[in-house]
Coordinates of C-alpha atoms in Angstrom, one line a residue:
Chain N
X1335 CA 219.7 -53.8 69.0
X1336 CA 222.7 -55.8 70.5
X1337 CA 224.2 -54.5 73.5
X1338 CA 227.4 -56.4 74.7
X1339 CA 229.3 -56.2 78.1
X1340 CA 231.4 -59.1 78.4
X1341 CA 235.1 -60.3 79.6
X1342 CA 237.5 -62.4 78.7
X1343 CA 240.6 -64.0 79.8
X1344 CA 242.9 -66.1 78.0
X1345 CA 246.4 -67.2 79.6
X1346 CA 248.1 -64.3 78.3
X1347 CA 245.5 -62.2 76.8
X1348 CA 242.2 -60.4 78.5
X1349 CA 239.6 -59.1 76.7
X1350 CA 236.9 -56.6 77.3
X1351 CA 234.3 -55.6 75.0
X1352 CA 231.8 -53.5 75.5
X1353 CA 229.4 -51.8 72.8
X1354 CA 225.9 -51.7 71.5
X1355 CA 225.2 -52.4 67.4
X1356 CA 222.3 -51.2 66.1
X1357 CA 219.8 -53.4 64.0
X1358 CA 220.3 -54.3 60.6
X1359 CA 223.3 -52.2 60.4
X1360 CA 226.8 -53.3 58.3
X1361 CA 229.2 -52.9 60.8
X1362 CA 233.5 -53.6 60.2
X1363 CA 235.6 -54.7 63.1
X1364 CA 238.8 -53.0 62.3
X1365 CA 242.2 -53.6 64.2
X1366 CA 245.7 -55.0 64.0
X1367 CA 246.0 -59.1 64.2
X1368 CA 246.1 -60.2 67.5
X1369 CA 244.0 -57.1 68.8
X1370 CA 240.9 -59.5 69.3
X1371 CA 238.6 -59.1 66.3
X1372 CA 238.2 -62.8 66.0
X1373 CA 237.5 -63.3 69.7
X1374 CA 234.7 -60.7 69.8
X1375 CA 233.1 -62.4 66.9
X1376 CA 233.3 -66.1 68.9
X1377 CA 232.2 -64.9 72.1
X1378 CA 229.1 -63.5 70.3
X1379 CA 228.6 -66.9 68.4
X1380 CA 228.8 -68.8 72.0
X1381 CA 231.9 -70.5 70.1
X1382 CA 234.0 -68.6 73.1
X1383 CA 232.5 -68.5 76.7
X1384 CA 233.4 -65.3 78.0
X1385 CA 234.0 -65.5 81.8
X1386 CA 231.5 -62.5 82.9
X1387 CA 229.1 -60.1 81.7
X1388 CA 226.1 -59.7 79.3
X1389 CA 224.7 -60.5 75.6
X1390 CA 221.9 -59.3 74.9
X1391 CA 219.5 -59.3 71.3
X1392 CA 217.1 -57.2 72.1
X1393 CA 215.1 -58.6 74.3
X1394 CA 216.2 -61.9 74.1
X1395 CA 219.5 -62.5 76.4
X1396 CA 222.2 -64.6 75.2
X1397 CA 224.5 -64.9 77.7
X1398 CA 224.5 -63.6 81.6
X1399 CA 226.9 -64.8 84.2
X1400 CA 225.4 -63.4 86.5
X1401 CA 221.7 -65.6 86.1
X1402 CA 223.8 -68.4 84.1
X1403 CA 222.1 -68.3 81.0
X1404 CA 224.7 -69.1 78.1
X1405 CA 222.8 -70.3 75.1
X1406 CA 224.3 -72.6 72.8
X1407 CA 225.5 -71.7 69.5
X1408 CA 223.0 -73.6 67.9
X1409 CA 220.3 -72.1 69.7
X1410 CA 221.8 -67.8 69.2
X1411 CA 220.2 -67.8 65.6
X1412 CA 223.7 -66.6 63.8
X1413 CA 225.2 -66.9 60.5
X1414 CA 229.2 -67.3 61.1
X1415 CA 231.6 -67.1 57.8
X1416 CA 234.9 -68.7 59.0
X1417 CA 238.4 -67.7 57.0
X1418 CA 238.8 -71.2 56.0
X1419 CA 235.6 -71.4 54.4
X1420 CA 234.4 -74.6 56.3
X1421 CA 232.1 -76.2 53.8
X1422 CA 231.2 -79.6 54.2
X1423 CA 233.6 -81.7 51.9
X1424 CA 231.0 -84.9 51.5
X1425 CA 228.1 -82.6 50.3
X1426 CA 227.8 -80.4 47.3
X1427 CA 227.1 -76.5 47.0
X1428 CA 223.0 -77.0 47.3
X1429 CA 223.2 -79.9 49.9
X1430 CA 225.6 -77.4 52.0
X1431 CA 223.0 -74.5 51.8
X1432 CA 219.9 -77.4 52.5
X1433 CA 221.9 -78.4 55.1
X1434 CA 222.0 -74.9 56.6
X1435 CA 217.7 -74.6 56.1
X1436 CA 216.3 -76.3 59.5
X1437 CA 212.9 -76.2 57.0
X1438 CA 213.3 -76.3 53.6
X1439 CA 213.0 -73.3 51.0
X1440 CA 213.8 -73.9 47.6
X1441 CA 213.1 -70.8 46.2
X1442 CA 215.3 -68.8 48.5
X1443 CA 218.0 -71.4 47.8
X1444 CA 218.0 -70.5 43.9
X1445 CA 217.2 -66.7 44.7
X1446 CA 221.1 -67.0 47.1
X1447 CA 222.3 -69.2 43.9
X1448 CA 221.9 -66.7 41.8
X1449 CA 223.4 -64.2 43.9
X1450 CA 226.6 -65.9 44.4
X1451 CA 226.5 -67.0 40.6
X1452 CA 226.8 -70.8 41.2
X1453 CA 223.3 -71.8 40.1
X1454 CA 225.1 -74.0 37.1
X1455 CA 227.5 -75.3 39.5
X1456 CA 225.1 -76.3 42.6
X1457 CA 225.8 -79.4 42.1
X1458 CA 229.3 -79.8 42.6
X1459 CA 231.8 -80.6 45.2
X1460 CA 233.7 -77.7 47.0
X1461 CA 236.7 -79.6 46.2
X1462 CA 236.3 -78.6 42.7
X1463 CA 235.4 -74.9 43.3
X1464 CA 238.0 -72.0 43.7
X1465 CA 238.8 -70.4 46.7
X1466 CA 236.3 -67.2 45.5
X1467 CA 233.5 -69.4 44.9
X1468 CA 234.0 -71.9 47.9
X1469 CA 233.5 -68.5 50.3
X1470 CA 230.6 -67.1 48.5
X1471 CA 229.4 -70.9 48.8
X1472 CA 230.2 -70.1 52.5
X1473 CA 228.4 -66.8 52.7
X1474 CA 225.4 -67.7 51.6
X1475 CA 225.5 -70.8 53.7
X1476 CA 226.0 -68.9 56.4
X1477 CA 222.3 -66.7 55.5
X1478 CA 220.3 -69.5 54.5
X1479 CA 218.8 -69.6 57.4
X1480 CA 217.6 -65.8 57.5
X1481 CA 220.1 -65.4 61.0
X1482 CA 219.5 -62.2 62.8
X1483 CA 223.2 -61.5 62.9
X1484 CA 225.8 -62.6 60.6
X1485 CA 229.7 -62.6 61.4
X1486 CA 232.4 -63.0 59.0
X1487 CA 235.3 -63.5 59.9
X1488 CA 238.4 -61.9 57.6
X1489 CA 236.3 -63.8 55.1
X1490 CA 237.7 -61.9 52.5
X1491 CA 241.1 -62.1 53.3
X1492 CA 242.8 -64.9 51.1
X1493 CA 241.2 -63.8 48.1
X1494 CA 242.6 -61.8 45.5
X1495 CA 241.4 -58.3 44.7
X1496 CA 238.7 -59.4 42.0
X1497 CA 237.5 -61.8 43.7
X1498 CA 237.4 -59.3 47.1
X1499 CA 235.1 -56.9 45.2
X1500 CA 233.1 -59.1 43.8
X1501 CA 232.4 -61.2 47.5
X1502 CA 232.2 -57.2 48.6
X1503 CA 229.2 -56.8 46.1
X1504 CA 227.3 -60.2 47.4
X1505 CA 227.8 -59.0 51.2
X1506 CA 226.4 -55.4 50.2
X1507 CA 222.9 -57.5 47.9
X1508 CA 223.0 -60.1 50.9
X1509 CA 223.0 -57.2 53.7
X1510 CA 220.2 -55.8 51.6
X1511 CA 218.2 -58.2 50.5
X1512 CA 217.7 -59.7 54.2
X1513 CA 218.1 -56.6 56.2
X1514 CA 220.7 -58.8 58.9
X1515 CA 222.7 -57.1 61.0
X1516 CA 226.5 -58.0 60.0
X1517 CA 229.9 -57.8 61.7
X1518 CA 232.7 -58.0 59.4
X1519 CA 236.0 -58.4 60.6
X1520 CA 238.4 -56.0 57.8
X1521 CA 241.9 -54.9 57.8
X1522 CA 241.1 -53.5 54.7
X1523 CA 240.2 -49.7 55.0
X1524 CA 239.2 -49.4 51.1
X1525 CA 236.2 -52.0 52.7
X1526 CA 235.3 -50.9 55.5
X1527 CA 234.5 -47.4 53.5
X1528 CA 232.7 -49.2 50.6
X1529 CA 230.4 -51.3 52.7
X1530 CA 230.1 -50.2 56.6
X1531 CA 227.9 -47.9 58.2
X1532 CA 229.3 -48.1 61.2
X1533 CA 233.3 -49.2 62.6
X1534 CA 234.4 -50.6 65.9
X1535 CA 238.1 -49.9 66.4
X1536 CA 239.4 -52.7 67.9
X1537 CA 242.9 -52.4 69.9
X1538 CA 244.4 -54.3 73.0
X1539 CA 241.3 -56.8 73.6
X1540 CA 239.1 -53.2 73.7
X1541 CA 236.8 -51.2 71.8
X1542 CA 238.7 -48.1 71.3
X1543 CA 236.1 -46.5 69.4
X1544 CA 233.2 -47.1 67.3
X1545 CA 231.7 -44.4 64.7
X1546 CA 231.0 -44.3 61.2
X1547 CA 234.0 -45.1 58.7
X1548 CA 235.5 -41.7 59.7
X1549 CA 236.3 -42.2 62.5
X1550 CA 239.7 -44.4 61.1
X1551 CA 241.2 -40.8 59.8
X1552 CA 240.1 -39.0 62.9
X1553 CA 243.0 -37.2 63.5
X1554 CA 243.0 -35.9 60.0
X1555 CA 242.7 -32.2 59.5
X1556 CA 241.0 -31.9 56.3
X1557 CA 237.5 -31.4 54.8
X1558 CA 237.8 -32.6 51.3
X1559 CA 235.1 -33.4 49.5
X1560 CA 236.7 -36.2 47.7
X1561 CA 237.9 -38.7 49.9
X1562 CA 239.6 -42.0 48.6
X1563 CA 241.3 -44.5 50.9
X1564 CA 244.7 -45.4 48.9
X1565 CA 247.7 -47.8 50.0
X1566 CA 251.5 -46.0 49.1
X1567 CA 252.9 -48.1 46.7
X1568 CA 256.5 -45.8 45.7
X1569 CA 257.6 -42.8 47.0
X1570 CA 260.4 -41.0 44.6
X1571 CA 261.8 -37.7 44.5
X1572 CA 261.5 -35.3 41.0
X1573 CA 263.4 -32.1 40.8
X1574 CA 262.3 -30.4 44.7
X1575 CA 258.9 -32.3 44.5
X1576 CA 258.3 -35.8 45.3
X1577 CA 255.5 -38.0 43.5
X1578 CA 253.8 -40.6 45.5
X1579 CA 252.5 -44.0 44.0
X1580 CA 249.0 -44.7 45.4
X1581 CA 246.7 -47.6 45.2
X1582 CA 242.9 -46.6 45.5
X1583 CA 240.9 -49.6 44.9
X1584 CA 242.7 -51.4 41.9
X1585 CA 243.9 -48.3 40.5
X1586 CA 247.4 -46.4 40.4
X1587 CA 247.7 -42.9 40.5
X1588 CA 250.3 -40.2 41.4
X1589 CA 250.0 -37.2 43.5
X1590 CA 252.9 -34.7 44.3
X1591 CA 253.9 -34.2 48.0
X1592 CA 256.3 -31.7 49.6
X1593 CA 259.4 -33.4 51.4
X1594 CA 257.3 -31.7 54.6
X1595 CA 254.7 -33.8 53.5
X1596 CA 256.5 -36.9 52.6
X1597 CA 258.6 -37.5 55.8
X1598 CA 255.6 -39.1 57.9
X1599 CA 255.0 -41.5 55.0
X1600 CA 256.1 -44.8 54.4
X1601 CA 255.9 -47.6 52.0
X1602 CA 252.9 -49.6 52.5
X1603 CA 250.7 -47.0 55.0
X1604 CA 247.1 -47.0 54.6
X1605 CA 246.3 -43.1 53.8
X1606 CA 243.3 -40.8 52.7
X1607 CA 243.6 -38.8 49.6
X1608 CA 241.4 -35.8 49.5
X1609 CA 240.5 -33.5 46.8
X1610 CA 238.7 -30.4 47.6
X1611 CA 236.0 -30.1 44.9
X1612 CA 237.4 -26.7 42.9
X1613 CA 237.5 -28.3 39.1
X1614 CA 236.6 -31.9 38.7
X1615 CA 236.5 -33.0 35.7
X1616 CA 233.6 -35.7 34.7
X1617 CA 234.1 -38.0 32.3
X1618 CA 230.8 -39.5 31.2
Chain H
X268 CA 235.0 -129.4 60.7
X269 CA 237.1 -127.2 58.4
X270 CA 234.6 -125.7 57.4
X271 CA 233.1 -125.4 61.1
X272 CA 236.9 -123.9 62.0
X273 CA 236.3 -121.6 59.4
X274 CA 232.9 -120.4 60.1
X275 CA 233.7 -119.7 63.5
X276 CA 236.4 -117.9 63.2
X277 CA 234.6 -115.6 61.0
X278 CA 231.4 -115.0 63.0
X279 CA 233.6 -114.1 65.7
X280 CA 235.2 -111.6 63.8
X281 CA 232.1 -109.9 62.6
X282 CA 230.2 -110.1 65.6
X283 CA 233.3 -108.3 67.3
X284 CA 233.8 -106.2 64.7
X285 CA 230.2 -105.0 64.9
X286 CA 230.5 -104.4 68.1
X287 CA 233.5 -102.5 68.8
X288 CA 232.7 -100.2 65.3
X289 CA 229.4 -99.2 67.6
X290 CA 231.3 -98.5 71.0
X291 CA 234.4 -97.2 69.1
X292 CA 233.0 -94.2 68.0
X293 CA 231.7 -92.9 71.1
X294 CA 234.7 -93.6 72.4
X295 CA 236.8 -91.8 70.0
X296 CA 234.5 -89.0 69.7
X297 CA 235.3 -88.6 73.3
X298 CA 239.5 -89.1 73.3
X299 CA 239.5 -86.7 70.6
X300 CA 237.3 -83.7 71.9
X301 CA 237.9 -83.5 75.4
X302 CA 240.1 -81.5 77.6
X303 CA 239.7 -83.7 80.5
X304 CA 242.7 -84.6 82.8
X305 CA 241.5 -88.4 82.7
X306 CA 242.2 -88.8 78.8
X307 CA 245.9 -90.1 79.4
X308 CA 244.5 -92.7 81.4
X309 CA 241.4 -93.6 79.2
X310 CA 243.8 -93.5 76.3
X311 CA 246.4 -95.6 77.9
X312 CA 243.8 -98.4 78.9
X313 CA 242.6 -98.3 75.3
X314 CA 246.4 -98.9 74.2
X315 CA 247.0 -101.8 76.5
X316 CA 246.4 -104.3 74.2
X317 CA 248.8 -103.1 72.2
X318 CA 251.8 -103.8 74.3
X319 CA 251.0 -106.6 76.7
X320 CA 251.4 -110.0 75.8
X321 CA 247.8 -111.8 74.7
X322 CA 248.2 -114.3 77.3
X323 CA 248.6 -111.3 80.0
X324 CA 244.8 -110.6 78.8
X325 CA 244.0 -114.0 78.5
X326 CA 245.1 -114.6 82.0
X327 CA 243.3 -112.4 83.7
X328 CA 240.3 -112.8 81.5
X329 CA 240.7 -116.3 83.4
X330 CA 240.8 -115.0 86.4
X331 CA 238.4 -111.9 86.4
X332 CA 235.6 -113.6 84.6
X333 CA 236.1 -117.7 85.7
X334 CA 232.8 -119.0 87.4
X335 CA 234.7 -118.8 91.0
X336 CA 234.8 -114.5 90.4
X337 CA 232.5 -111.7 91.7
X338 CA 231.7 -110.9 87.7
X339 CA 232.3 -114.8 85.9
X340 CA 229.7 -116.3 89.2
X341 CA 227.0 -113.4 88.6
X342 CA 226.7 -113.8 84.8
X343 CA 226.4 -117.8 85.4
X344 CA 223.9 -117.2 88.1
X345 CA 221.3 -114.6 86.3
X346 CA 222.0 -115.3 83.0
X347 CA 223.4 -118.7 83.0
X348 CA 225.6 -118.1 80.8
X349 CA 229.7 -118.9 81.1
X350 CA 231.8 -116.7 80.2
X351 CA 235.2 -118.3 80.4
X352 CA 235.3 -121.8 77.6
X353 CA 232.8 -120.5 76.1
X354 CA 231.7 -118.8 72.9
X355 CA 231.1 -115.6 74.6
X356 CA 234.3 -115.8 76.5
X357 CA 236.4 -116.1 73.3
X358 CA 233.8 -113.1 71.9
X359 CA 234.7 -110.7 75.4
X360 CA 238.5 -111.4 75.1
X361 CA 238.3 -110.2 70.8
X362 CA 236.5 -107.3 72.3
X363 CA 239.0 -105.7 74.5
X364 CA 241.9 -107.3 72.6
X365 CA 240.8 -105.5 69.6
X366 CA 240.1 -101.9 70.9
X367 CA 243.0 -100.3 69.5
X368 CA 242.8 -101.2 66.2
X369 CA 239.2 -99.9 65.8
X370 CA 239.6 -96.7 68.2
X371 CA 242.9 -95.5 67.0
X372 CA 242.0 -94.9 63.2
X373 CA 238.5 -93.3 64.1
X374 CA 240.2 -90.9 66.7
X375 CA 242.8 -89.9 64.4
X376 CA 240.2 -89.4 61.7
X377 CA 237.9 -87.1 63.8
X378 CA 241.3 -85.2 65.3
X379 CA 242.9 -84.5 61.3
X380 CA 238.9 -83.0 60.5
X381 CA 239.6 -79.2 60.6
X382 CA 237.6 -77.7 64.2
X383 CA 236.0 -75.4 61.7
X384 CA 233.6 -77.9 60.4
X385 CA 232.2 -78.9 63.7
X386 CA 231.7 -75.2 64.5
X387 CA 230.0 -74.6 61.2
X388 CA 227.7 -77.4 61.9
X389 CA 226.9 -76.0 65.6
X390 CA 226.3 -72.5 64.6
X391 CA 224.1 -73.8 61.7
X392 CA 222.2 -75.3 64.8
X393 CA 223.1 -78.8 63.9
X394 CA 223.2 -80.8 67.6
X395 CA 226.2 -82.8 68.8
X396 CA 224.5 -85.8 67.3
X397 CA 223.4 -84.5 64.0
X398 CA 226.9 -82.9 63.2
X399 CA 227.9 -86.6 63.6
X400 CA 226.4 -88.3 61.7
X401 CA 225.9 -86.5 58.9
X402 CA 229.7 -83.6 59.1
X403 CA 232.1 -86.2 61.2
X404 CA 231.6 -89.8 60.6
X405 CA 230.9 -89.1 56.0
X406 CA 234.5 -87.1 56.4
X407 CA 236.4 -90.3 58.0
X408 CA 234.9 -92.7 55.7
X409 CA 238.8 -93.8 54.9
X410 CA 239.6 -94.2 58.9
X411 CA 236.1 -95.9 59.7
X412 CA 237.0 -98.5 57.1
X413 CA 240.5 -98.9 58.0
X414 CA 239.2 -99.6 62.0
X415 CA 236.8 -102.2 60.2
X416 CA 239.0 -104.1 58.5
X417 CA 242.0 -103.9 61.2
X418 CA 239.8 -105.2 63.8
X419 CA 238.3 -108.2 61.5
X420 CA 241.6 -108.8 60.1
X421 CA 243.2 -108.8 64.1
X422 CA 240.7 -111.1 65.3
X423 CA 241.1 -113.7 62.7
X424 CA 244.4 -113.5 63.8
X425 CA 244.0 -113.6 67.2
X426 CA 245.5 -117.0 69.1
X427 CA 246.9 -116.2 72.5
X428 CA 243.9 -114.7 74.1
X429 CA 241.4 -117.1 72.8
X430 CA 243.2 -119.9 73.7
X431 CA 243.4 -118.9 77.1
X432 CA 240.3 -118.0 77.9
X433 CA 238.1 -120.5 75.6
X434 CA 240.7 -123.5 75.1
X435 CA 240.3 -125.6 72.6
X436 CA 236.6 -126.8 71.9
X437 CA 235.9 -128.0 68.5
X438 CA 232.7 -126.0 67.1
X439 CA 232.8 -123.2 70.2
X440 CA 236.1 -122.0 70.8
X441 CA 238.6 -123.3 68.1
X442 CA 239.0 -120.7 65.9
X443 CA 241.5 -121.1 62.8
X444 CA 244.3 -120.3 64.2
X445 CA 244.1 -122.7 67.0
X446 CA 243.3 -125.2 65.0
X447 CA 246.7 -124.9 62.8
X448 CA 248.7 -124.9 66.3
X449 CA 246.8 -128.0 67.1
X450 CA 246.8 -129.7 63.8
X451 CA 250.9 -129.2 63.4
X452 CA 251.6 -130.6 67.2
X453 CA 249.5 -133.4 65.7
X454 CA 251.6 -134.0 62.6
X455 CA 248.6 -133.2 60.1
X456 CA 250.9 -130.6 58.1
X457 CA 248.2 -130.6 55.2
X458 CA 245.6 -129.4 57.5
X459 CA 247.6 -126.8 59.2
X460 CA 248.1 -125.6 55.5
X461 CA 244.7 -125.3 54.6
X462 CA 243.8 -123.6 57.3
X463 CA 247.5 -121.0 56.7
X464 CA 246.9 -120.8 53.5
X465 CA 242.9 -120.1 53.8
X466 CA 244.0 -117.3 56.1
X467 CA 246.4 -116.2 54.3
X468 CA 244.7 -115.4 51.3
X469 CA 241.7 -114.1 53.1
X470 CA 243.8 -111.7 54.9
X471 CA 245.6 -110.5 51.9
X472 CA 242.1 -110.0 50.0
X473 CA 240.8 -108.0 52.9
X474 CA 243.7 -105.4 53.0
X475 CA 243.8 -104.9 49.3
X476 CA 239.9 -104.4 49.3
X477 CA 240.6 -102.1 51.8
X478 CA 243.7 -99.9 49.6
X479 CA 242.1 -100.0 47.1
X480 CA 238.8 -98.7 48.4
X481 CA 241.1 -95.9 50.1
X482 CA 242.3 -95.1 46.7
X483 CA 238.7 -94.1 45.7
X484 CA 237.8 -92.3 48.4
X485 CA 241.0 -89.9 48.9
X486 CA 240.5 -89.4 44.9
X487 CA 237.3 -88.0 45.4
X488 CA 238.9 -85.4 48.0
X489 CA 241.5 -84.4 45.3

């Protein structure tokens, strides 16, 4: 388990986190930009010093102000997946993932190869790989070193949706396959449901909340058995109904709303459709 | 003695060149990555050479290292060794007259490397020195060679320093392009031309080498 106490103070921004992360768990760190996702994942690489409190990895402590202790990053046994992917221009995709080994495993090099699909290209230069595969280069870097805890951060976010599901499928093997425990920083609520077991909310430098991916629609009445998170696309009136364009995943559909109903939504809002389960119908 | 001229001028160049590529990069590495209120000042004293006259250096080169001085009289007396009209006068004026040109393209190279790539390194629990050598320094190939070449190519050129710190002694201190000063106040125009033109042919080899070199390299980025 991780337990974390720590603050933070940046000219005009402080930051307070406090929380504990359970082992081997997938867990999103969700929140607007500029909230602090990014700095919670650097303070708990030891890329960001925080000014006072406690990191602790189950037994093992990271960081204490109190009895100075502030281990290194190199020494806080982490994989770190960075937005700009960060792969080392002047080696190739195996000699980035060797580089990564601190004692060398082939076999667990081809296994992550053939997870991230790149055995044919393992010799090649990131400069000749697309932005999908230069991140998946980057994920399993960032693993091939069996971490304890693995942060990404918005590694997903400059990809297109394809290539965000398929980089969503290696997390989800990865997470699996080595049992590490993961923060993933996500502004995409669609994600967060298909991969976390457990959210932290993050809001004004704080941990609001933290819960499982429920918590994000806690205010919601409902007890739907289908649940789908969906984006509105287009909101337009027919007759006295209105029909609302939603995105769930990479799909549109169209659901009828009251003008009740349709006054708190807006173009763009991140929403939860819910069915209740009276007449599905399967298509097999 | 051409050919002595010659030689000279060119061990000189390398030896300073190997030098200053060795104490460059520490010294880059350092302009570059810290946050320390004493970087203007560092930075500015690495920059000097730039703007001050050679014979301002060469002067107080003289004075500060002369056999009379605190520094110039302890050298003589341990290691018996002069260091003004001397080889290794000429060798510690190239040095410091040089430092620009060798720390200015490393520290811009290490600066335009994204932060990113150091941190990966660290937090794949590569140490300072082993992100180095094999993340920093292979990423700046372009800038190392550029600091090369600009410092060999500057201390070929050099003249005021030299001369007036190691004079003009034939086989120690007369580099090239003393020697075409002192051949044209003599009237030997042909010699002054050989050694011009030898210079100037080296010195446009060098730089092409060098463009074309940084050619390959930034096509390999692409």
């Amino acid at each position: 388990m991780i337990s974390i106490d720590i603050k933070k103070s940046f000219k005009n921004a402080n930051f307070h986190f406090k929380t504990q992360i359970q082992d081997n768990s997938l867990n999103a760190v969700f929140g607007k930009s500029g909230s602090g996702k990014t700095t919670l994942l650097r303070l708990l690489s030891g890329l960001e010093t925080p000014n006072e409190g406690i990191i602790k990895v189950d037994d093992k402590t990271w960081f204490d102000s109190k009895n100075k202790i502030n281990l290194p990053p190199q020494k806080r046994d982490i994989g770190f997946v960075f937005q700009d992917y960060a792969l080392f221009p002047n080696m190739s995709v195996i000699e980035n993932l060797r580089f990564a080994q601190p004692s060398k495993d082939e076999n667990f090099l081809a296994e992550l190869l053939d997870i991230i699909e790149l055995t044919n290209s393992q010799n090649k230069y990131p400069e000749l790989l697309s932005g999908g595969q230069k991140q998946r280069v980057a994920l399993a870097r960032a693993v091939a070193k069996k971490p304890k805890l693995l942060l990404l951060d918005e590694a997903l976010s400059a990809l297109d949706s394809v290539m965000r599901v398929q980089l969503q499928d290696d997390i989800e093997n990865i997470h699996k396959r080595l049992n590490l425990t993961t923060l993933m920083i996500s502004h995409d609520i669609a994600e967060v449901y298909k991969l976390a077991s457990n959210v932290l909310i993050v809001e004004d430098g704080k941990i609001k909340k933290s819960g499982n991916p429920d918590i994000l629609f806690e205010n919601s009445q409902l007890s739907g058995k289908f649940k789908f998170s969906a984006k509105i696309m287009k909101i337009e009136q027919a007759d006295t109904i209105f029909i609302v364009t939603l995105l769930i995943q990479n799909n549109l559909t169209k659901v009828v709303a009251t003008q009740e109903e349709v006054r708190t939504m807006n173009i763009g809002d991140d929403v939860l459709v819910a069915s209740k389960a009276f007449n599905p119908i399967i298509i097999t | 003695m051409f050919f002595e001229t010659m030689l000279l001028t060119f061990k000189v160049a390398l030896i300073t060149t190997i030098i200053l590529f060795l104490i460059g990069i520490p010294i880059a590495l350092w302009i570059s990555s810290t946050k320390s209120r004493l970087k203007p000042i560092i930075e500015t004293i690495v920059s000097m050479p730039l703007v001050l006259p050679p014979s301002v250096i060469g002067f107080y080169l003289l004075i500060f290292l002369g056999p009379s001085s605190a520094v110039g009289g302890f050298v003589e007396e341990w290691f018996d060794m002069r260091l003004v009209l001397s080889f290794e006068g000429i060798l510690i004026g190239s040095i410091l007259f040089s430092f620009p040109f060798m720390v200015h393209p490393i520290q811009s190279g290490l600066q335009s490397l994204p932060k990113s790539l150091i941190e990966a390194s660290y937090t794949l629990g590569k140490s300072k020195l082993q992100t180095l050598m094999h993340v920093q320094l292979p990423n700046i190939k372009n800038s190392l060679l550029t600091g090369i070449v600009l410092t060999f190519a500057h201390t070929v050129g050099e003249f005021g320093v030299v001369l007036m710190i190691g004079g003009n002694i034939p086989g120690e201190t007369r580099l090239a392009s003393i020697a075409i000063y002192d051949e044209v106040e003599a009237l030997n125009y042909d010699l002054a031309n050989q050694y011009a033109l030898t210079l100037f042919v080296i010195s446009f080899s060098i730089l092409l080498l060098v463009y074309v070199i940084n050619r390959k390299f930034s096509g390999v980025l692409r």
